[in-house]
């Protein structure tokens, strides 16, 4: 109890120091405004509660989505669209079979916002894949659970989490350890910013994918040997991205959570001269990591309609732009897109900051995009097709 309270106090003090007081810029100091998110969210969970905060937050959001849907269906126009989409979904269920078994209130809110049949079909297919992935994960864990249950029946089992001579390190201890490292990074390490202001330009499934990538980015920074001070700027607290993050991390709005989330722009938080926007559409190639600069990563997932939105935004705001030396350092395969998820971009920056070696940093680029792997995959496909053709020809010659 004492350690938990002291950690909360240190974390709050670190946020107050790093956000409200002093930022050093070229041997001079600028006083910045207090930029920690102070808005009281409706679904913020309190510490030391008896109910699991994850279940409580999920239940609250489900109630919120149900109320929104019932309020929306009071309009006769939306009611007619709702009945029309129900028939369309039943047709897709029997024709393509790529429709989730359960369509939640949240799914209906996203479907009613869609304007084309292709958007609805792609969203239902996305939800179907997520459902199948969860079912397959459950099937894989069932044998492990049966094995653990059978092992628990034997009282003399020696191993991890059973009879052992080693001290057990609990998850809460590991969380406090990682959080303490993030607190130190908030005080002493440079900042990296995620620009979360692209939510209107993304489809619903892209927004959910963006939330997942932001979660993986926070996790990658949390477990890295040399973490940085991470910021989520231009965050819409009532938007889909922050709602999905809140469902996964119920403590994200707690004052002692080691993450800076603000609705303000990075222009109001940092010195404009120190900002560097990372965009693949820039002509300037990044050569090394400069700890005196603040690098901005556009939190956007644009798989369906890729556009140079981040380039246009940075140019309009007068911010310098750079890009990773992907083409100069790696041999890309034909047809490989040079777009990377947000968590891989952050991992590259973290390793570059720690080692200042591009070869080590760019190991986070998926191997399937590189020339050697794509050529090997193409050769395997051709060999497989050749075997199939030989089988067909041999069966034809017999007749």
C-alpha positions as a Python dict, from the first residue, in 0.01 Angstrom:
ca = {
    (1, 'X'): (0, 0, 0),
    (2, 'X'): (280, 240, 90),
    (3, 'X'): (469, 168, -233),
    (4, 'X'): (155, 223, -441),
    (5, 'X'): (76, 559, -280),
    (6, 'X'): (436, 677, -310),
    (7, 'X'): (443, 579, -678),
    (8, 'X'): (125, 780, -740),
    (9, 'X'): (279, 1084, -570),
    (10, 'X'): (603, 1060, -771),
    (11, 'X'): (412, 1016, -1097),
    (12, 'X'): (189, 1319, -1033),
    (13, 'X'): (494, 1525, -941),
    (14, 'X'): (671, 1415, -1259),
    (15, 'X'): (374, 1512, -1474),
    (16, 'X'): (344, 1848, -1301),
    (17, 'X'): (715, 1915, -1349),
    (18, 'X'): (740, 1805, -1713),
    (19, 'X'): (409, 1958, -1825),
    (20, 'X'): (361, 2277, -1627),
    (21, 'X'): (696, 2427, -1550),
    (22, 'X'): (1019, 2422, -1750),
    (23, 'X'): (1136, 2306, -2092),
    (24, 'X'): (1499, 2363, -2180),
    (25, 'X'): (1561, 2504, -2529),
    (26, 'X'): (1920, 2594, -2635),
    (27, 'X'): (2036, 2714, -2292),
    (28, 'X'): (1725, 2919, -2237),
    (29, 'X'): (1402, 2835, -2063),
    (30, 'X'): (1047, 2883, -2176),
    (31, 'X'): (746, 2866, -1949),
    (32, 'X'): (478, 2646, -2102),
    (33, 'X'): (113, 2625, -2009),
    (34, 'X'): (-13, 2335, -1803),
    (35, 'X'): (-110, 2078, -2065),
    (36, 'X'): (-216, 1773, -1872),
    (37, 'X'): (-569, 1662, -1948),
    (38, 'X'): (-784, 1788, -1659),
    (39, 'X'): (-1128, 1729, -1808),
    (40, 'X'): (-1333, 1495, -1590),
    (41, 'X'): (-1433, 1203, -1808),
    (42, 'X'): (-1770, 1038, -1747),
    (43, 'X'): (-1621, 691, -1741),
    (44, 'X'): (-1304, 747, -1539),
    (45, 'X'): (-1256, 467, -1287),
    (46, 'X'): (-1151, 529, -929),
    (47, 'X'): (-853, 356, -771),
    (48, 'X'): (-884, 82, -510),
    (49, 'X'): (-1230, -21, -631),
    (50, 'X'): (-1373, -362, -550),
    (51, 'X'): (-1504, -419, -904),
    (52, 'X'): (-1266, -505, -1188),
    (53, 'X'): (-1216, -169, -1366),
    (54, 'X'): (-1193, -336, -1708),
    (55, 'X'): (-1536, -497, -1673),
    (56, 'X'): (-1680, -177, -1529),
    (57, 'X'): (-1554, 41, -1816),
    (58, 'X'): (-1671, -208, -2080),
    (59, 'X'): (-2015, -228, -1918),
    (60, 'X'): (-2042, 152, -1904),
    (61, 'X'): (-1948, 186, -2271),
    (62, 'X'): (-2196, -85, -2371),
    (63, 'X'): (-2471, 109, -2190),
    (64, 'X'): (-2360, 429, -2362),
    (65, 'X'): (-2369, 268, -2708),
    (66, 'X'): (-2711, 115, -2637),
    (67, 'X'): (-2852, 453, -2538),
    (68, 'X'): (-2704, 617, -2848),
    (69, 'X'): (-2852, 351, -3077),
    (70, 'X'): (-3197, 368, -2918),
    (71, 'X'): (-3191, 748, -2944),
    (72, 'X'): (-3088, 725, -3309),
    (73, 'X'): (-3360, 474, -3396),
    (74, 'X'): (-3628, 710, -3271),
    (75, 'X'): (-3579, 893, -3601),
    (76, 'X'): (-3802, 723, -3865),
    (77, 'X'): (-3538, 777, -4132),
    (78, 'X'): (-3270, 588, -3938),
    (79, 'X'): (-3524, 324, -3840),
    (80, 'X'): (-3595, 253, -4207),
    (81, 'X'): (-3221, 239, -4283),
    (82, 'X'): (-3174, 3, -3988),
    (83, 'X'): (-3437, -240, -4120),
    (84, 'X'): (-3288, -219, -4469),
    (85, 'X'): (-2937, -297, -4342),
    (86, 'X'): (-3070, -595, -4142),
    (87, 'X'): (-3197, -753, -4463),
    (88, 'X'): (-2870, -672, -4637),
    (89, 'X'): (-2669, -836, -4357),
    (90, 'X'): (-2883, -1152, -4370),
    (91, 'X'): (-2819, -1174, -4744),
    (92, 'X'): (-2444, -1136, -4689),
    (93, 'X'): (-2456, -1398, -4414),
    (94, 'X'): (-2600, -1659, -4653),
    (95, 'X'): (-2396, -1557, -4959),
    (96, 'X'): (-2046, -1482, -4826),
    (97, 'X'): (-2064, -1622, -4469),
    (98, 'X'): (-1823, -1343, -4365),
    (99, 'X'): (-2055, -1183, -4112),
    (100, 'X'): (-2004, -1196, -3733),
    (101, 'X'): (-2248, -1409, -3539),
    (102, 'X'): (-2327, -1122, -3299),
    (103, 'X'): (-2366, -761, -3413),
    (104, 'X'): (-2337, -531, -3113),
    (105, 'X'): (-2487, -186, -3059),
    (106, 'X'): (-2145, -36, -3130),
    (107, 'X'): (-2133, -220, -3465),
    (108, 'X'): (-2477, -86, -3558),
    (109, 'X'): (-2367, 269, -3481),
    (110, 'X'): (-2073, 227, -3720),
    (111, 'X'): (-2289, 63, -3988),
    (112, 'X'): (-2548, 341, -3975),
    (113, 'X'): (-2270, 596, -4031),
    (114, 'X'): (-2154, 420, -4349),
    (115, 'X'): (-2257, 562, -4685),
    (116, 'X'): (-2176, 281, -4930),
    (117, 'X'): (-2237, -92, -4939),
    (118, 'X'): (-1865, -156, -4977),
    (119, 'X'): (-1792, 18, -4645),
    (120, 'X'): (-2050, -193, -4466),
    (121, 'X'): (-1923, -512, -4624),
    (122, 'X'): (-1560, -437, -4536),
    (123, 'X'): (-1654, -351, -4176),
    (124, 'X'): (-1855, -673, -4133),
    (125, 'X'): (-1569, -873, -4280),
    (126, 'X'): (-1329, -702, -4038),
    (127, 'X'): (-1552, -791, -3740),
    (128, 'X'): (-1585, -1148, -3872),
    (129, 'X'): (-1206, -1189, -3885),
    (130, 'X'): (-1172, -1055, -3530),
    (131, 'X'): (-1436, -1302, -3410),
    (132, 'X'): (-1265, -1595, -3585),
    (133, 'X'): (-931, -1490, -3439),
    (134, 'X'): (-1077, -1488, -3086),
    (135, 'X'): (-1233, -1832, -3139),
    (136, 'X'): (-906, -1979, -3266),
    (137, 'X'): (-721, -1830, -2972),
    (138, 'X'): (-971, -1992, -2737),
    (139, 'X'): (-924, -2330, -2905),
    (140, 'X'): (-547, -2304, -2863),
    (141, 'X'): (-571, -2216, -2494),
    (142, 'X'): (-813, -2498, -2404),
    (143, 'X'): (-548, -2777, -2412),
    (144, 'X'): (-316, -2563, -2201),
    (145, 'X'): (-590, -2504, -1942),
    (146, 'X'): (-667, -2878, -1927),
    (147, 'X'): (-298, -2951, -1883),
    (148, 'X'): (-266, -2694, -1603),
    (149, 'X'): (-577, -2829, -1429),
    (150, 'X'): (-442, -3181, -1442),
    (151, 'X'): (-106, -3061, -1309),
    (152, 'X'): (-275, -2879, -1020),
    (153, 'X'): (-423, -3207, -898),
    (154, 'X'): (-70, -3328, -815),
    (155, 'X'): (45, -3153, -497),
    (156, 'X'): (413, -3227, -553),
    (157, 'X'): (458, -3046, -887),
    (158, 'X'): (776, -2838, -906),
    (159, 'X'): (788, -2552, -1156),
    (160, 'X'): (704, -2193, -1227),
    (161, 'X'): (401, -2063, -1027),
    (162, 'X'): (401, -2390, -826),
    (163, 'X'): (644, -2535, -572),
    (164, 'X'): (966, -2350, -634),
    (165, 'X'): (1275, -2221, -457),
    (166, 'X'): (1253, -1893, -648),
    (167, 'X'): (1068, -1581, -539),
    (168, 'X'): (757, -1517, -745),
    (169, 'X'): (746, -1180, -922),
    (170, 'X'): (384, -1078, -958),
    (171, 'X'): (232, -876, -1243),
    (172, 'X'): (163, -581, -1013),
    (173, 'X'): (534, -566, -924),
    (174, 'X'): (632, -565, -1291),
    (175, 'X'): (377, -292, -1365),
    (176, 'X'): (518, -73, -1089),
    (177, 'X'): (870, -134, -1222),
    (178, 'X'): (780, -37, -1580),
    (179, 'X'): (578, 265, -1462),
    (180, 'X'): (868, 389, -1252),
    (181, 'X'): (1091, 379, -1563),
    (182, 'X'): (831, 580, -1754),
    (183, 'X'): (820, 835, -1473),
    (184, 'X'): (1196, 877, -1500),
    (185, 'X'): (1162, 915, -1879),
    (186, 'X'): (899, 1187, -1832),
    (187, 'X'): (1151, 1385, -1625),
    (188, 'X'): (1475, 1333, -1815),
    (189, 'X'): (1415, 1194, -2165),
    (190, 'X'): (1313, 1374, -2487),
    (191, 'X'): (954, 1371, -2606),
    (192, 'X'): (794, 1193, -2902),
    (193, 'X'): (445, 1302, -3008),
    (194, 'X'): (160, 1113, -3170),
    (195, 'X'): (-71, 1348, -3359),
    (196, 'X'): (-419, 1203, -3296),
    (197, 'X'): (-604, 1465, -3500),
    (198, 'X'): (-677, 1247, -3805),
    (199, 'X'): (-986, 1070, -3678),
    (200, 'X'): (-1227, 1233, -3932),
    (201, 'X'): (-1015, 1101, -4221),
    (202, 'X'): (-1039, 734, -4119),
    (203, 'X'): (-1309, 471, -4161),
    (204, 'X'): (-1441, 302, -3841),
    (205, 'X'): (-1227, -11, -3881),
    (206, 'X'): (-923, 210, -3951),
    (207, 'X'): (-990, 404, -3629),
    (208, 'X'): (-1002, 79, -3432),
    (209, 'X'): (-679, -32, -3598),
    (210, 'X'): (-524, 303, -3509),
    (211, 'X'): (-624, 259, -3145),
    (212, 'X'): (-461, -85, -3142),
    (213, 'X'): (-139, 54, -3292),
    (214, 'X'): (-132, 334, -3033),
    (215, 'X'): (-170, 72, -2760),
    (216, 'X'): (118, -131, -2908),
    (217, 'X'): (324, 190, -2928),
    (218, 'X'): (270, 263, -2560),
    (219, 'X'): (363, -98, -2477),
    (220, 'X'): (678, -84, -2693),
    (221, 'X'): (792, 236, -2521),
    (222, 'X'): (706, 91, -2179),
    (223, 'X'): (923, -220, -2212),
    (224, 'X'): (1209, -56, -2404),
    (225, 'X'): (1547, -27, -2232),
    (226, 'X'): (1554, 347, -2299),
    (227, 'X'): (1193, 480, -2305),
    (228, 'X'): (1092, 834, -2401),
    (229, 'X'): (836, 1087, -2281),
    (230, 'X'): (533, 994, -2492),
    (231, 'X'): (259, 1245, -2583),
    (232, 'X'): (-83, 1198, -2744),
    (233, 'X'): (-174, 1544, -2878),
    (234, 'X'): (-494, 1659, -3051),
    (235, 'X'): (-675, 1374, -2876),
    (236, 'X'): (-1054, 1369, -2906),
    (237, 'X'): (-1162, 1230, -2567),
    (238, 'X'): (-1513, 1149, -2697),
    (239, 'X'): (-1387, 997, -3022),
    (240, 'X'): (-1372, 632, -3116),
    (241, 'X'): (-992, 602, -3083),
    (242, 'X'): (-974, 721, -2723),
    (243, 'X'): (-1284, 518, -2634),
    (244, 'X'): (-1121, 199, -2762),
    (245, 'X'): (-803, 281, -2570),
    (246, 'X'): (-1005, 346, -2255),
    (247, 'X'): (-1182, 10, -2290),
    (248, 'X'): (-844, -169, -2304),
    (249, 'X'): (-667, 49, -2044),
    (250, 'X'): (-926, 160, -1786),
    (251, 'X'): (-664, 361, -1592),
    (252, 'X'): (-560, 572, -1891),
    (253, 'X'): (-730, 885, -1752),
    (254, 'X'): (-600, 841, -1398),
    (255, 'X'): (-372, 1126, -1281),
    (256, 'X'): (-91, 883, -1200),
    (257, 'X'): (-97, 699, -1534),
    (258, 'X'): (245, 751, -1702),
    (259, 'X'): (121, 891, -2033),
    (260, 'X'): (61, 1249, -2147),
    (261, 'X'): (-280, 1283, -2316),
    (262, 'X'): (-402, 1628, -2415),
    (263, 'X'): (-659, 1785, -2644),
    (264, 'X'): (-414, 2066, -2720),
    (265, 'X'): (-201, 2086, -3031),
    (266, 'X'): (171, 2019, -3018),
    (267, 'X'): (216, 2383, -3125),
    (268, 'X'): (71, 2490, -2788),
    (269, 'X'): (290, 2245, -2596),
    (270, 'X'): (634, 2263, -2757),
    (271, 'X'): (852, 2520, -2926),
    (272, 'X'): (772, 2523, -3297),
    (273, 'X'): (1142, 2546, -3390),
    (274, 'X'): (1204, 2210, -3224),
    (275, 'X'): (926, 2019, -3402),
    (276, 'X'): (1000, 1765, -3677),
    (277, 'X'): (708, 1596, -3853),
    (278, 'X'): (786, 1246, -3979),
    (279, 'X'): (608, 1184, -4308),
    (280, 'X'): (702, 953, -4598),
    (281, 'X'): (615, 1229, -4848),
    (282, 'X'): (899, 1457, -4737),
    (283, 'X'): (1207, 1516, -4955),
    (284, 'X'): (1446, 1551, -4659),
    (285, 'X'): (1593, 1223, -4535),
    (286, 'X'): (1655, 1181, -4163),
    (287, 'X'): (2023, 1098, -4099),
    (288, 'X'): (2042, 1070, -3718),
    (289, 'X'): (1838, 1109, -3404),
    (290, 'X'): (1866, 1452, -3240),
    (291, 'X'): (1757, 1443, -2872),
    (292, 'X'): (1702, 1819, -2871),
    (293, 'X'): (1420, 1786, -3128),
    (294, 'X'): (1061, 1669, -3081),
    (295, 'X'): (954, 1418, -3344),
    (296, 'X'): (586, 1397, -3443),
    (297, 'X'): (424, 1081, -3579),
    (298, 'X'): (88, 1115, -3754),
    (299, 'X'): (-155, 870, -3589),
    (300, 'X'): (-338, 776, -3907),
    (301, 'X'): (-423, 444, -4071),
    (302, 'X'): (-516, 493, -4437),
    (303, 'X'): (-520, 150, -4596),
    (304, 'X'): (-825, 209, -4816),
    (305, 'X'): (-744, 559, -4944),
    (306, 'X'): (-380, 661, -4876),
    (307, 'X'): (-329, 1036, -4903),
    (308, 'X'): (-55, 1283, -4810),
    (309, 'X'): (-260, 1436, -4529),
    (310, 'X'): (25, 1460, -4278),
    (311, 'X'): (246, 1630, -4539),
    (312, 'X'): (-22, 1888, -4613),
    (313, 'X'): (-86, 1951, -4243),
    (314, 'X'): (283, 1998, -4160),
    (315, 'X'): (329, 2227, -4460),
    (316, 'X'): (27, 2436, -4363),
    (317, 'X'): (154, 2472, -4004),
    (318, 'X'): (507, 2555, -4117),
    (319, 'X'): (674, 2257, -3945),
    (320, 'X'): (991, 2097, -4077),
    (321, 'X'): (946, 1748, -4222),
    (322, 'X'): (1169, 1442, -4252),
    (323, 'X'): (1139, 1079, -4357),
    (324, 'X'): (1320, 756, -4274),
    (325, 'X'): (1593, 640, -4518),
    (326, 'X'): (1393, 332, -4615),
    (327, 'X'): (1477, 331, -4986),
    (328, 'X'): (1840, 427, -4922),
    (329, 'X'): (1906, 156, -4660),
    (330, 'X'): (1683, -139, -4750),
    (331, 'X'): (1617, -329, -5073),
    (332, 'X'): (1240, -333, -5109),
    (333, 'X'): (1058, -594, -5306),
    (334, 'X'): (846, -506, -5606),
    (335, 'X'): (497, -405, -5504),
    (336, 'X'): (591, -348, -5139),
    (337, 'X'): (437, -35, -4990),
    (338, 'X'): (673, 173, -4776),
    (339, 'X'): (413, 236, -4507),
    (340, 'X'): (471, 115, -4152),
    (341, 'X'): (239, 79, -3851),
    (342, 'X'): (268, 337, -3575),
    (343, 'X'): (428, 98, -3327),
    (344, 'X'): (702, 3, -3577),
    (345, 'X'): (777, 370, -3645),
    (346, 'X'): (812, 435, -3272),
    (347, 'X'): (1029, 124, -3225),
    (348, 'X'): (1261, 248, -3500),
    (349, 'X'): (1294, 584, -3325),
    (350, 'X'): (1357, 421, -2988),
    (351, 'X'): (1633, 195, -3121),
    (352, 'X'): (1783, 480, -3322),
    (353, 'X'): (1789, 695, -3008),
    (354, 'X'): (1960, 417, -2811),
    (355, 'X'): (2213, 299, -3074),
    (356, 'X'): (2223, 569, -3346),
    (357, 'X'): (2255, 279, -3594),
    (358, 'X'): (2005, 264, -3880),
    (359, 'X'): (2070, -104, -3952),
    (360, 'X'): (1969, -203, -3600),
    (361, 'X'): (1677, 40, -3595),
    (362, 'X'): (1533, -73, -3928),
    (363, 'X'): (1517, -436, -3814),
    (364, 'X'): (1162, -355, -3710),
    (365, 'X'): (1062, -333, -4077),
    (366, 'X'): (874, -655, -4170),
    (367, 'X'): (1095, -896, -4363),
    (368, 'X'): (808, -983, -4598),
    (369, 'X'): (842, -637, -4757),
    (370, 'X'): (1208, -682, -4852),
    (371, 'X'): (1341, -806, -5184),
    (372, 'X'): (1502, -1133, -5071),
    (373, 'X'): (1198, -1259, -4883),
    (374, 'X'): (957, -1163, -5162),
    (375, 'X'): (1174, -1339, -5420),
    (376, 'X'): (1187, -1654, -5206),
    (377, 'X'): (810, -1644, -5160),
    (378, 'X'): (763, -1602, -5537),
    (379, 'X'): (994, -1898, -5609),
    (380, 'X'): (801, -2117, -5363),
    (381, 'X'): (471, -2021, -5526),
    (382, 'X'): (606, -2104, -5873),
    (383, 'X'): (739, -2440, -5750),
    (384, 'X'): (404, -2519, -5590),
    (385, 'X'): (218, -2433, -5911),
    (386, 'X'): (463, -2641, -6116),
    (387, 'X'): (397, -2944, -5894),
    (388, 'X'): (23, -2900, -5931),
    (389, 'X'): (52, -2872, -6310),
    (390, 'X'): (267, -3184, -6324),
    (391, 'X'): (6, -3377, -6123),
    (392, 'X'): (-271, -3259, -6354),
    (393, 'X'): (-70, -3349, -6667),
    (394, 'X'): (17, -3692, -6530),
    (395, 'X'): (-348, -3763, -6450),
    (396, 'X'): (-451, -3651, -6801),
    (397, 'X'): (-191, -3880, -6966),
    (398, 'X'): (-329, -4182, -6780),
    (399, 'X'): (-667, -4131, -6938),
}
